[in-house]
Amino acid sequence: MFEAISASFSGLIFSGGILYLCIGTFVGLLFGIIPGLGGPTALALLIPLTFGIDTHSSMFLAGAIMGAVPFGGSVTAILINTPGTAPNAATVFDGYPLARQGKAGLALGASGAASAIGGLLGVLVLFAVLPIARDVILAFAPPEFFMLAVLGLCAIAVSTEGKFLRGLIAAGVGLLIAAIGYDDISGAVRFTYGVDYLWDGVPLVPALIGLFAIAQILSLYVEGGSISEDPGKVKVTRVMDGVKSVFTHYPTLLRGSVIGAVIGAIPGVGGTVAAFLSYSTEVQLSKEPETFGKGNIRGVIAPESSNNAREGGALIPTLAFGIPGSAEMAVFLGMLVLHGLQPGPAVLLDHLDVVTSLMLSLAIASVLASVFCLLVARQLAAITLIDVSYLVPIILSVSLVGAYALNSSMYDVIVTVIFGVIGYLMIRFDYPRLPLVIALFLGGIVEVNFRQSLMISSGDWTTFFTRSISLVLFILIVVSLLLPLVRQVFKRRAARSGKEIKA
Amino acid sequence: MNIRDLAFRFLPALLLLAFTLSFVVTSFDYKADTRAMPLVIAVLTVVLLVLELLAQRRDRIGEVLRRFFTGKSHLPVGTPGKTPSVGREIGAVLWVVAFLVLAILVGFYIAIPVYVFAYLAIYVRKPPLISAITALGIVALLYVLFEVLLSYPIFSGVLFGGYM
């Protein structure tokens, strides 16, 4: 291992690795900041370009992109309520309210530091877990995947404080939308109502751009003014306060990083679930859950640390078993194959130096991207002072062109606008968007794993409760659903005891 | 109690109920295993929507349900926060839809400057010169980013042979 690490450092310093690392970091930030693009697109575009360069340099490039994209996406999430990539959606809920309160610098500082440290912790987890990764991954079968997905949904519905019922309704509607298109088990086409475009289902990223970017544009149209409620209050000088807050709230940082690394390691669940799960965990553990969604700095730290840490986690099944943990990792596997590497245990045994190069670039890029963005945080935060009249057409144009660029399809743009209107109506009528978004992601996972579980067990329902991990996840689901009730009981008791003391 | 208040309380749940019921009805067109999961979810969502509609009533049942699900027994008065006019909201949606239609017809490189200039100069009454510079600046930025740096050809509009 030591030889592999020293070979990677040597490649980084003496063979032009630093240059590829810087290019990858810049490209990653750019693709992260532009709504609708993101890591998979950046990697897919760069795969043909890496053919002419050596494997180590390719790993520096790929690792830097993977390390920089998550933080790039948080910049727009905080400043203009538009997540650059899907996993940054959770950052919107507290990052944007902070920007509106004139604390964009604070939010950016916290996001940058959490991303950097989360990224480093994710790589450390990868480093530590690689030797035992196989047993952990193989312990997850369809019943566990099903329970994990349901837990994600319940936890998120519950985290919408005061809107539990509406959160569950939004989740239900999201699951129904996710059911549109091919049934992954039987191959039948469902609920397309004669529209061929819907055979592959409602495209996720255009829907996300609509629910966040377009919905926000519609709100800005209606409200006018600037993003910051009081332009005079914008204090970008508090960037370092944001960095410090990450250390003050270190349990949040550690929880977010661990959740990110663990969830990232589970194939198919992805970074969005990790970010939302770490966010909802913070809400549930907080003594003041009502402050979330209104500008609680922990609501920025948790998803951002998780978001970057999951990159390290996602590399575990990708490198160890050749099972991609996400779309980004699937594209990355393509890059490995292009360079003559067979993903799986052979990579770890025969090409450990390639793996360490990747880990090194991932770790450095997480820090480099954050430092770079924090240096220009003042300029970035100034975006919130711009008259929204100018921002509206800019965001709309970039969002719609970004939605088109995903698949070169104008139907994706139409879906984006439709979901934009839905998102605006949800804001307007006080329905939480978070459960809808997460249900869109988890719909396929829930159904496929539920049906596979029953197929494997020959229709025996007890399979969900007789497997230890599945049972633990089920208990967590029940606990998560009971939490609001328990919290209410405690609040009432506290209120009563308060009255008695006054009397 | 006015129509606006009633609409705010009941309309969203009623629209979602119609959407969900359409899934229930349509699901019977498919085989049992294909429809099972969506049907279960749709039925559960219908139950939740009925509870939501009951929770919006100003009676004892509504109060109990609100307290159980939201921790509050009272209904919000009117719409929360600022209450923009419906006309302004429809106008906002129409601007976005008009841009989309224009982009489909003539492509982004014509639609963007037309829309940006029209929006800035006519709708929000910014100086024409600044509006024109902003419009051209956005097109130039997108052109450099997508066409030059990323080699992404951008949609040219169905009228000019673009493929949807």
PDB file of C-alpha atoms in Angstrom, chain A residues 92-205:
ATOM      1  CA  VAL A  92     -31.329  24.421  -0.776  1.00  0.00           C
ATOM      2  CA  PHE A  93     -33.622  24.095   2.223  1.00  0.00           C
ATOM      3  CA  ASP A  94     -31.395  25.993   4.630  1.00  0.00           C
ATOM      4  CA  GLY A  95     -28.681  27.423   2.377  1.00  0.00           C
ATOM      5  CA  TYR A  96     -31.042  29.605   0.406  1.00  0.00           C
ATOM      6  CA  PRO A  97     -32.914  30.983   3.450  1.00  0.00           C
ATOM      7  CA  LEU A  98     -29.493  31.945   4.852  1.00  0.00           C
ATOM      8  CA  ALA A  99     -28.703  33.774   1.608  1.00  0.00           C
ATOM      9  CA  ARG A 100     -32.025  35.577   1.863  1.00  0.00           C
ATOM     10  CA  GLN A 101     -31.145  36.658   5.385  1.00  0.00           C
ATOM     11  CA  GLY A 102     -27.931  38.204   4.051  1.00  0.00           C
ATOM     12  CA  LYS A 103     -25.771  35.315   5.296  1.00  0.00           C
ATOM     13  CA  ALA A 104     -24.713  33.909   1.944  1.00  0.00           C
ATOM     14  CA  GLY A 105     -21.044  34.124   2.965  1.00  0.00           C
ATOM     15  CA  LEU A 106     -21.728  32.157   6.139  1.00  0.00           C
ATOM     16  CA  ALA A 107     -23.562  29.448   4.201  1.00  0.00           C
ATOM     17  CA  LEU A 108     -20.870  29.257   1.516  1.00  0.00           C
ATOM     18  CA  GLY A 109     -18.117  29.074   4.132  1.00  0.00           C
ATOM     19  CA  ALA A 110     -19.900  26.271   5.979  1.00  0.00           C
ATOM     20  CA  SER A 111     -20.647  24.457   2.741  1.00  0.00           C
ATOM     21  CA  GLY A 112     -17.044  24.747   1.542  1.00  0.00           C
ATOM     22  CA  ALA A 113     -15.518  23.534   4.803  1.00  0.00           C
ATOM     23  CA  ALA A 114     -18.090  20.731   5.193  1.00  0.00           C
ATOM     24  CA  SER A 115     -17.502  19.623   1.602  1.00  0.00           C
ATOM     25  CA  ALA A 116     -13.731  19.599   2.022  1.00  0.00           C
ATOM     26  CA  ILE A 117     -13.728  17.741   5.335  1.00  0.00           C
ATOM     27  CA  GLY A 118     -16.560  15.442   4.208  1.00  0.00           C
ATOM     28  CA  GLY A 119     -14.581  14.595   1.079  1.00  0.00           C
ATOM     29  CA  LEU A 120     -11.479  13.794   3.125  1.00  0.00           C
ATOM     30  CA  LEU A 121     -13.446  11.670   5.587  1.00  0.00           C
ATOM     31  CA  GLY A 122     -15.100   9.832   2.676  1.00  0.00           C
ATOM     32  CA  VAL A 123     -11.686   8.940   1.268  1.00  0.00           C
ATOM     33  CA  LEU A 124     -10.522   7.838   4.720  1.00  0.00           C
ATOM     34  CA  VAL A 125     -13.575   5.589   5.020  1.00  0.00           C
ATOM     35  CA  LEU A 126     -12.799   4.164   1.575  1.00  0.00           C
ATOM     36  CA  PHE A 127      -9.234   3.589   2.680  1.00  0.00           C
ATOM     37  CA  ALA A 128     -10.336   1.814   5.864  1.00  0.00           C
ATOM     38  CA  VAL A 129     -13.240  -0.156   4.431  1.00  0.00           C
ATOM     39  CA  LEU A 130     -11.693  -1.568   1.263  1.00  0.00           C
ATOM     40  CA  PRO A 131     -10.344  -4.686   3.007  1.00  0.00           C
ATOM     41  CA  ILE A 132     -13.775  -5.603   4.463  1.00  0.00           C
ATOM     42  CA  ALA A 133     -15.981  -4.086   1.763  1.00  0.00           C
ATOM     43  CA  ARG A 134     -16.992  -7.352   0.175  1.00  0.00           C
ATOM     44  CA  ASP A 135     -18.773  -8.744   3.252  1.00  0.00           C
ATOM     45  CA  VAL A 136     -20.670  -5.508   3.864  1.00  0.00           C
ATOM     46  CA  ILE A 137     -21.966  -5.154   0.304  1.00  0.00           C
ATOM     47  CA  LEU A 138     -22.925  -8.784   0.007  1.00  0.00           C
ATOM     48  CA  ALA A 139     -25.024  -8.520   3.159  1.00  0.00           C
ATOM     49  CA  PHE A 140     -27.471  -6.293   1.261  1.00  0.00           C
ATOM     50  CA  ALA A 141     -30.065  -8.206  -0.759  1.00  0.00           C
ATOM     51  CA  PRO A 142     -33.402  -6.972  -2.225  1.00  0.00           C
ATOM     52  CA  PRO A 143     -35.278  -7.015   1.134  1.00  0.00           C
ATOM     53  CA  GLU A 144     -32.605  -4.735   2.642  1.00  0.00           C
ATOM     54  CA  PHE A 145     -32.616  -2.425  -0.372  1.00  0.00           C
ATOM     55  CA  PHE A 146     -36.410  -2.199  -0.177  1.00  0.00           C
ATOM     56  CA  MET A 147     -36.398  -1.412   3.539  1.00  0.00           C
ATOM     57  CA  LEU A 148     -33.606   1.142   3.099  1.00  0.00           C
ATOM     58  CA  ALA A 149     -35.531   2.943   0.360  1.00  0.00           C
ATOM     59  CA  VAL A 150     -38.739   2.983   2.440  1.00  0.00           C
ATOM     60  CA  LEU A 151     -36.755   4.268   5.412  1.00  0.00           C
ATOM     61  CA  GLY A 152     -35.414   7.079   3.236  1.00  0.00           C
ATOM     62  CA  LEU A 153     -38.946   8.035   2.189  1.00  0.00           C
ATOM     63  CA  CYS A 154     -40.436   7.905   5.693  1.00  0.00           C
ATOM     64  CA  ALA A 155     -37.553   9.802   7.265  1.00  0.00           C
ATOM     65  CA  ILE A 156     -37.925  12.557   4.709  1.00  0.00           C
ATOM     66  CA  ALA A 157     -41.720  12.808   5.013  1.00  0.00           C
ATOM     67  CA  VAL A 158     -41.328  13.024   8.785  1.00  0.00           C
ATOM     68  CA  SER A 159     -38.623  15.675   8.534  1.00  0.00           C
ATOM     69  CA  THR A 160     -41.098  18.109   6.934  1.00  0.00           C
ATOM     70  CA  GLU A 161     -41.991  19.580  10.303  1.00  0.00           C
ATOM     71  CA  GLY A 162     -45.676  20.442  10.651  1.00  0.00           C
ATOM     72  CA  LYS A 163     -46.479  19.037   7.197  1.00  0.00           C
ATOM     73  CA  PHE A 164     -46.333  15.324   7.921  1.00  0.00           C
ATOM     74  CA  LEU A 165     -49.580  14.492   6.078  1.00  0.00           C
ATOM     75  CA  ARG A 166     -48.735  16.659   3.086  1.00  0.00           C
ATOM     76  CA  GLY A 167     -45.224  15.201   3.073  1.00  0.00           C
ATOM     77  CA  LEU A 168     -46.652  11.684   2.823  1.00  0.00           C
ATOM     78  CA  ILE A 169     -49.046  12.811   0.062  1.00  0.00           C
ATOM     79  CA  ALA A 170     -46.162  14.353  -1.895  1.00  0.00           C
ATOM     80  CA  ALA A 171     -44.179  11.115  -1.452  1.00  0.00           C
ATOM     81  CA  GLY A 172     -47.158   9.076  -2.713  1.00  0.00           C
ATOM     82  CA  VAL A 173     -47.553  11.303  -5.771  1.00  0.00           C
ATOM     83  CA  GLY A 174     -43.795  11.104  -6.404  1.00  0.00           C
ATOM     84  CA  LEU A 175     -43.910   7.293  -6.279  1.00  0.00           C
ATOM     85  CA  LEU A 176     -46.793   7.301  -8.771  1.00  0.00           C
ATOM     86  CA  ILE A 177     -44.873   9.568 -11.151  1.00  0.00           C
ATOM     87  CA  ALA A 178     -41.866   7.265 -10.757  1.00  0.00           C
ATOM     88  CA  ALA A 179     -44.075   4.327 -11.823  1.00  0.00           C
ATOM     89  CA  ILE A 180     -44.624   5.877 -15.260  1.00  0.00           C
ATOM     90  CA  GLY A 181     -42.856   4.041 -18.087  1.00  0.00           C
ATOM     91  CA  TYR A 182     -41.327   0.564 -18.272  1.00  0.00           C
ATOM     92  CA  ASP A 183     -42.048  -1.838 -15.460  1.00  0.00           C
ATOM     93  CA  ASP A 184     -38.489  -2.981 -14.731  1.00  0.00           C
ATOM     94  CA  ILE A 185     -39.554  -6.525 -13.834  1.00  0.00           C
ATOM     95  CA  SER A 186     -42.116  -7.487 -16.504  1.00  0.00           C
ATOM     96  CA  GLY A 187     -41.092  -4.990 -19.201  1.00  0.00           C
ATOM     97  CA  ALA A 188     -44.678  -3.774 -19.627  1.00  0.00           C
ATOM     98  CA  VAL A 189     -45.231  -0.065 -20.303  1.00  0.00           C
ATOM     99  CA  ARG A 190     -47.466   1.715 -17.771  1.00  0.00           C
ATOM    100  CA  PHE A 191     -49.289   5.042 -17.417  1.00  0.00           C
ATOM    101  CA  THR A 192     -47.798   6.611 -20.556  1.00  0.00           C
ATOM    102  CA  TYR A 193     -51.224   7.518 -21.996  1.00  0.00           C
ATOM    103  CA  GLY A 194     -49.951   7.055 -25.547  1.00  0.00           C
ATOM    104  CA  VAL A 195     -46.878   9.297 -25.170  1.00  0.00           C
ATOM    105  CA  ASP A 196     -43.840   7.377 -26.487  1.00  0.00           C
ATOM    106  CA  TYR A 197     -41.429   9.766 -24.761  1.00  0.00           C
ATOM    107  CA  LEU A 198     -42.679   8.497 -21.385  1.00  0.00           C
ATOM    108  CA  TRP A 199     -41.706   4.876 -22.077  1.00  0.00           C
ATOM    109  CA  ASP A 200     -38.436   5.442 -20.229  1.00  0.00           C
ATOM    110  CA  GLY A 201     -40.288   7.192 -17.437  1.00  0.00           C
ATOM    111  CA  VAL A 202     -40.263  10.823 -16.382  1.00  0.00           C
ATOM    112  CA  PRO A 203     -36.645  11.977 -16.733  1.00  0.00           C
ATOM    113  CA  LEU A 204     -35.251  12.741 -13.326  1.00  0.00           C
ATOM    114  CA  VAL A 205     -32.845  15.597 -13.891  1.00  0.00           C
TER     115      VAL A 205
END
